[in-house]
Coordinates of C-alpha atoms and ligand atoms in Angstrom, one line a residue:
M1 CA 20.9 -29.2 -5.4
R2 CA 17.7 -27.3 -6.3
D3 CA 18.3 -24.8 -3.5
L4 CA 21.9 -24.6 -4.3
V5 CA 21.2 -23.4 -7.9
A6 CA 17.8 -21.6 -7.3
E7 CA 18.0 -18.1 -8.8
T8 CA 15.4 -16.4 -6.7
H9 CA 14.8 -16.3 -2.9
V10 CA 12.1 -14.5 -1.0
R11 CA 13.4 -13.2 2.4
V12 CA 11.6 -11.6 5.3
D13 CA 13.7 -8.5 4.6
D14 CA 11.7 -8.2 1.2
L15 CA 8.3 -7.9 2.8
V16 CA 6.2 -5.0 3.9
A17 CA 3.0 -5.7 6.0
P18 CA -0.1 -3.7 5.2
L19 CA -1.9 -2.8 8.5
F20 CA -5.1 -1.1 9.3
V21 CA -5.8 1.0 12.3
R22 CA -9.5 2.1 12.9
E23 CA -10.5 5.0 15.1
G24 CA -13.1 4.7 17.9
I25 CA -13.0 0.8 18.3
S26 CA -12.3 -1.0 21.4
S27 CA -11.3 -4.4 20.1
P28 CA -9.8 -5.5 16.7
Q29 CA -12.4 -6.2 14.0
P30 CA -12.0 -9.1 11.7
I31 CA -12.2 -8.5 7.9
T32 CA -14.3 -11.3 6.5
S33 CA -12.8 -11.0 3.0
L34 CA -9.3 -10.8 4.2
P35 CA -8.6 -13.8 6.5
H36 CA -6.1 -13.2 9.5
V37 CA -6.2 -9.5 8.7
V38 CA -7.9 -7.2 11.1
Q39 CA -8.8 -3.5 11.7
H40 CA -6.6 -2.8 14.6
T41 CA -7.1 -0.5 17.7
R42 CA -4.3 1.7 18.5
D43 CA -3.3 -0.8 21.1
S44 CA -3.6 -4.0 19.1
L45 CA -1.6 -2.2 16.2
R46 CA 1.2 -1.6 18.7
A47 CA 1.3 -5.2 19.8
E48 CA 1.2 -6.4 16.1
V49 CA 4.0 -4.1 15.1
T50 CA 6.1 -5.0 18.0
G51 CA 5.6 -8.7 17.2
L52 CA 6.5 -8.2 13.5
A53 CA 9.7 -6.4 14.4
D54 CA 10.5 -9.2 16.8
L55 CA 10.0 -11.7 13.9
G56 CA 12.5 -9.8 11.8
V57 CA 10.0 -7.9 9.6
K58 CA 11.6 -4.7 8.4
A59 CA 8.6 -2.5 7.4
V60 CA 4.9 -2.0 7.8
I61 CA 2.6 0.3 5.7
L62 CA -0.3 1.9 7.6
F63 CA -3.8 2.6 6.4
G64 CA -6.2 4.6 8.6
V65 CA -10.0 4.1 9.0
P66 CA -11.4 7.3 10.6
A67 CA -14.6 7.5 12.7
Q68 CA -15.9 10.4 10.6
K69 CA -15.6 10.9 6.8
D70 CA -16.3 14.1 5.0
A71 CA -16.1 15.7 1.5
V72 CA -12.4 16.6 1.7
G73 CA -11.0 13.7 3.8
S74 CA -10.0 16.1 6.8
G75 CA -8.9 13.1 8.8
A76 CA -5.9 12.6 6.4
S77 CA -4.2 15.8 7.5
D78 CA -5.5 16.2 11.1
P79 CA -2.8 15.9 13.6
Q80 CA -5.3 14.1 15.8
G81 CA -6.1 11.9 12.6
I82 CA -5.9 8.1 13.5
V83 CA -2.9 7.3 11.4
Q84 CA -0.9 10.3 12.8
L85 CA -1.7 9.2 16.4
A86 CA -0.8 5.5 15.5
L87 CA 2.4 6.8 14.0
A88 CA 3.6 8.5 17.1
D89 CA 2.8 5.4 19.2
L90 CA 4.7 3.1 16.8
R91 CA 7.8 5.3 16.6
T92 CA 8.0 5.2 20.3
D93 CA 7.7 1.5 20.5
V94 CA 10.0 0.3 17.7
G95 CA 12.1 3.3 17.0
D96 CA 14.4 2.4 14.1
D97 CA 14.2 -1.2 14.2
L98 CA 11.3 -1.2 11.8
V99 CA 10.3 1.2 8.9
V100 CA 7.0 2.7 9.2
I101 CA 5.6 3.7 5.8
T102 CA 2.4 5.6 5.5
D103 CA 0.0 5.2 2.5
L104 CA -1.1 8.7 1.5
C105 CA -4.4 9.0 0.1
V106 CA -7.9 10.3 0.9
D107 CA -10.4 7.6 -0.1
E108 CA -10.4 6.1 3.5
Y109 CA -11.4 9.7 4.6
T110 CA -13.8 11.0 2.1
D111 CA -17.6 10.4 2.5
H112 CA -17.8 9.9 -1.4
G113 CA -14.8 7.2 -1.4
H114 CA -12.8 8.8 -4.2
C115 CA -9.1 9.6 -3.8
G116 CA -9.5 13.3 -3.9
I117 CA -11.6 16.4 -4.0
V118 CA -14.8 16.0 -6.2
D119 CA -16.1 18.8 -8.4
E120 CA -19.7 19.6 -9.0
H121 CA -19.7 17.1 -11.8
G122 CA -18.6 14.3 -9.5
V123 CA -15.0 14.4 -11.3
V124 CA -11.8 14.4 -9.0
D125 CA -10.0 17.7 -9.4
N126 CA -6.4 16.8 -9.8
D127 CA -4.7 20.0 -8.7
A128 CA -6.8 20.8 -5.6
T129 CA -6.3 17.2 -4.6
V130 CA -2.4 17.4 -4.9
E131 CA -2.6 20.4 -2.5
L132 CA -4.5 18.1 -0.1
Y133 CA -1.9 15.6 -0.4
A134 CA 1.0 17.8 0.5
Q135 CA -0.9 18.8 3.7
A136 CA -1.4 15.2 4.6
A137 CA 2.2 14.4 3.8
L138 CA 3.2 17.1 6.3
A139 CA 1.0 15.8 8.9
Q140 CA 2.4 12.3 8.5
A141 CA 5.9 13.7 8.5
R142 CA 5.3 15.6 11.8
A143 CA 3.9 12.4 13.3
G144 CA 7.2 10.4 12.5
S145 CA 6.6 8.7 9.2
Q146 CA 9.7 7.6 7.5
V147 CA 8.5 6.7 4.1
I148 CA 5.4 8.3 2.5
A149 CA 3.6 6.4 -0.2
P150 CA 1.2 8.4 -2.3
S151 CA -1.3 6.0 -3.7
G152 CA -3.9 8.5 -5.3
M153 CA -2.4 8.5 -8.8
M154 CA -2.9 12.3 -9.2
D155 CA -0.6 14.0 -11.6
G156 CA 2.1 15.9 -10.0
Q157 CA 1.6 14.3 -6.5
V158 CA 5.2 13.3 -6.1
A159 CA 6.7 16.8 -6.8
A160 CA 4.2 18.4 -4.5
I161 CA 4.9 16.1 -1.6
R162 CA 8.6 16.4 -2.1
D163 CA 8.4 20.2 -2.1
A164 CA 6.2 20.3 0.9
L165 CA 8.5 18.0 2.8
D166 CA 11.7 19.6 1.9
G167 CA 10.1 23.0 2.8
E168 CA 9.7 21.9 6.4
G169 CA 13.1 20.2 6.7
F170 CA 11.9 16.7 6.0
D171 CA 14.5 16.1 3.5
D172 CA 15.3 12.5 4.8
I173 CA 11.8 11.3 4.4
A174 CA 11.6 8.9 1.4
I175 CA 8.7 8.9 -1.1
L176 CA 7.6 5.5 -2.3
A177 CA 5.5 6.3 -5.3
Y178 CA 2.6 4.2 -6.3
A179 CA 3.7 4.9 -10.0
A180 CA 1.9 2.3 -12.0
K181 CA -1.2 1.6 -10.2
Y182 CA -4.1 0.0 -12.3
A183 CA -7.7 0.5 -11.9
S184 CA -8.1 -3.2 -10.9
G185 CA -10.9 -5.4 -9.8
L186 CA -8.6 -6.9 -7.2
Y187 CA -9.1 -4.2 -4.5
G188 CA -12.5 -5.5 -3.2
P189 CA -11.4 -6.8 0.1
F190 CA -9.2 -3.7 0.8
R191 CA -12.2 -1.5 0.3
D192 CA -13.9 -3.7 3.0
A193 CA -11.0 -3.2 5.2
V194 CA -11.1 0.6 5.1
D195 CA -15.0 0.9 4.8
V196 CA -14.9 2.5 1.4
E197 CA -17.7 2.6 -1.2
I198 CA -17.4 4.7 -4.1
A199 CA -20.4 7.0 -4.4
D200 CA -22.9 6.4 -7.4
G201 CA -21.2 3.0 -8.3
G202 CA -18.2 5.0 -9.5
D203 CA -14.8 3.8 -10.3
R204 CA -11.2 5.1 -10.4
K205 CA -10.7 4.9 -14.1
G206 CA -10.2 8.7 -14.2
Y207 CA -7.0 8.6 -12.4
Q208 CA -5.8 4.9 -12.1
Q209 CA -4.3 3.2 -15.1
D210 CA -5.9 1.1 -17.8
Y211 CA -4.8 -2.5 -17.5
R212 CA -4.6 -2.5 -21.4
N213 CA -1.5 -0.4 -21.3
V214 CA 2.1 -1.0 -20.5
R215 CA 3.9 2.0 -22.2
E216 CA 1.7 4.3 -20.1
A217 CA 3.2 2.7 -17.0
Q218 CA 6.7 3.6 -18.2
R219 CA 5.6 7.1 -18.7
E220 CA 4.1 7.1 -15.2
I221 CA 7.1 5.5 -13.7
D222 CA 9.4 8.0 -15.5
L223 CA 7.3 11.0 -14.3
D224 CA 7.5 10.0 -10.8
I225 CA 11.2 9.4 -10.8
A226 CA 11.7 12.8 -12.4
E227 CA 9.5 14.3 -9.7
G228 CA 11.8 12.9 -6.9
A229 CA 10.5 9.4 -6.1
D230 CA 13.0 7.3 -4.2
M231 CA 11.3 3.9 -4.8
I232 CA 8.5 3.1 -7.2
M233 CA 5.6 0.7 -6.9
I234 CA 3.6 -1.4 -9.4
K235 CA 0.2 -2.5 -8.2
P236 CA -1.4 -5.1 -8.4
A237 CA 1.4 -7.7 -8.7
L238 CA 0.6 -11.0 -10.4
A239 CA -1.3 -9.7 -13.5
Y240 CA 1.4 -7.2 -13.9
L241 CA 4.6 -9.2 -13.8
D242 CA 5.4 -7.8 -17.4
V243 CA 5.2 -4.3 -16.1
I244 CA 7.5 -5.1 -13.1
A245 CA 10.0 -6.9 -15.4
D246 CA 9.9 -4.0 -17.9
A247 CA 10.5 -1.7 -14.9
A248 CA 13.3 -3.7 -13.5
S249 CA 15.2 -3.6 -16.8
R250 CA 14.7 0.2 -17.4
V251 CA 14.7 1.8 -13.9
D252 CA 17.7 2.1 -11.4
L253 CA 15.6 2.6 -8.3
P254 CA 14.1 0.0 -5.8
I255 CA 11.0 -1.5 -7.3
A256 CA 8.2 -2.4 -5.0
A257 CA 5.1 -4.5 -6.1
Y258 CA 1.8 -4.7 -4.0
H259 CA 0.4 -8.2 -3.8
V260 CA -3.1 -6.7 -3.2
S261 CA -6.0 -7.8 -1.1
G262 CA -7.9 -9.6 -4.0
E263 CA -4.8 -11.6 -4.9
Y264 CA -4.5 -12.6 -1.1
A265 CA -8.2 -13.3 -0.9
M266 CA -8.2 -15.7 -3.8
I267 CA -5.5 -17.8 -2.5
H268 CA -7.4 -18.1 0.9
A269 CA -10.7 -18.7 -0.7
A270 CA -9.4 -21.6 -3.0
A271 CA -7.4 -23.1 -0.3
Q272 CA -10.5 -23.0 2.1
Q273 CA -12.4 -25.1 -0.5
G274 CA -9.5 -27.6 -0.5
W275 CA -8.9 -26.7 -4.3
I276 CA -5.3 -25.6 -3.8
D277 CA -2.5 -25.7 -1.4
G278 CA -2.6 -22.2 -0.2
D279 CA 0.7 -22.0 1.4
A280 CA 2.5 -23.6 -1.7
V281 CA 0.8 -21.1 -3.9
A282 CA 1.5 -18.0 -1.7
I283 CA 5.2 -19.0 -1.9
E284 CA 5.0 -19.6 -5.6
H285 CA 3.4 -16.1 -6.1
L286 CA 5.7 -14.2 -3.9
T287 CA 8.6 -15.8 -5.6
A288 CA 7.3 -15.2 -9.1
I289 CA 6.9 -11.5 -8.0
K290 CA 10.6 -11.2 -7.0
R291 CA 11.6 -13.3 -10.0
A292 CA 10.0 -10.6 -12.2
G293 CA 12.3 -8.0 -10.7
A294 CA 10.6 -6.6 -7.7
N295 CA 12.8 -5.8 -4.7
I296 CA 10.2 -5.2 -2.2
I297 CA 6.7 -7.0 -1.8
L298 CA 3.8 -5.5 0.1
T299 CA 1.7 -8.5 1.1
Y300 CA -0.8 -9.8 3.6
F301 CA 1.2 -12.8 3.9
T302 CA 4.1 -11.0 5.7
R303 CA 3.4 -12.4 9.2
W304 CA 2.8 -15.8 8.0
F305 CA 5.9 -15.9 6.0
A306 CA 8.0 -14.6 8.9
E307 CA 6.5 -17.2 11.3
T308 CA 6.6 -20.1 8.9
A309 CA 7.8 -20.1 5.4
S310 CA 11.2 -18.5 6.1
A311 CA 12.1 -21.2 8.4
S312 CA 11.5 -23.9 5.8
Ligands
LIG401 C1 -6.1 3.8 -2.2 C2 -5.6 2.4 -2.0 C3 -6.2 1.2 -2.5 C4 -5.2 0.1 -2.2 C5 -4.2 0.6 -1.6 N1 -4.4 2.0 -1.6 C6 -7.6 0.9 -3.2 C7 -7.9 1.6 -4.2 O1 -7.2 2.2 -5.1 O2 -9.3 1.5 -4.5 C8 -5.6 -1.4 -2.3 C9 -4.7 -2.4 -1.7 C10 -5.2 -3.8 -1.8 O3 -6.1 -4.1 -2.4 O4 -4.6 -4.5 -1.0 N2 -6.0 4.3 -1.0

């Protein structure tokens, strides 16, 4: 009876698996703070994505870890950059069975760890960075990305990427805009996964949002939609269910929420201590994110859910 009247259901189709591919390694590397998640080699990534497609997963989002980092994050737009090479592999393997989304940012590629070009005062230069993003978007598009997801929170990034894509005939590539992305303490394990440390103990408060604000999120979302976003994202998820619910009531586009690395790690850490039932909490959290109004959830639980939870 409870199932019959349940208002919210999480399905494999709702989930997107974040995956990391690292240049120059010969075997997958575990990430201590993200149990069951690894930095993939190109080959192990291929096997993982084929396996996910076989499990019925509909989408993955790719992050690259380059062998060399530099001031401008060159690897992000290099045709031989790790994500571009991996994309070509994956499109060959899975074709249209599974959507390959590419995160578009440069923090994984810069030696200072910021999401853009830094000026002489150590401040990110918004407009110069947006041009860099347009180049990276083209590199991803040429390599076979189907959805580009800019996560750098620069003003005007969606419009610049849309223009660049349309200018080269990539009209059918969608943009999933990280629209309301907060400067959160929950990204720690992700930064381990991509080997990022922000120079001089810096932070991203200059470009990511202040968690005290919700009306600001509305403005960010509206701007991204006006600039051409096809889907919008709110990130992190659980501490921002009000932001998700607010967007769901106002916005007529698919809404994604990113259940981020710290949210995943907290569940595993507490479960390892025997303090919570990790599986039960994972389902509860994913369900709550959907109940708040998200249509799509990016989560490190995707494989686990596809393998076990969806069958129960
Ligand atoms: C930036 C980016 C971050 C995440 C996704 N894209 C980190 C950051 O903004 O510092 C975090 C995802 C997670 O914590 O799972 N390229």
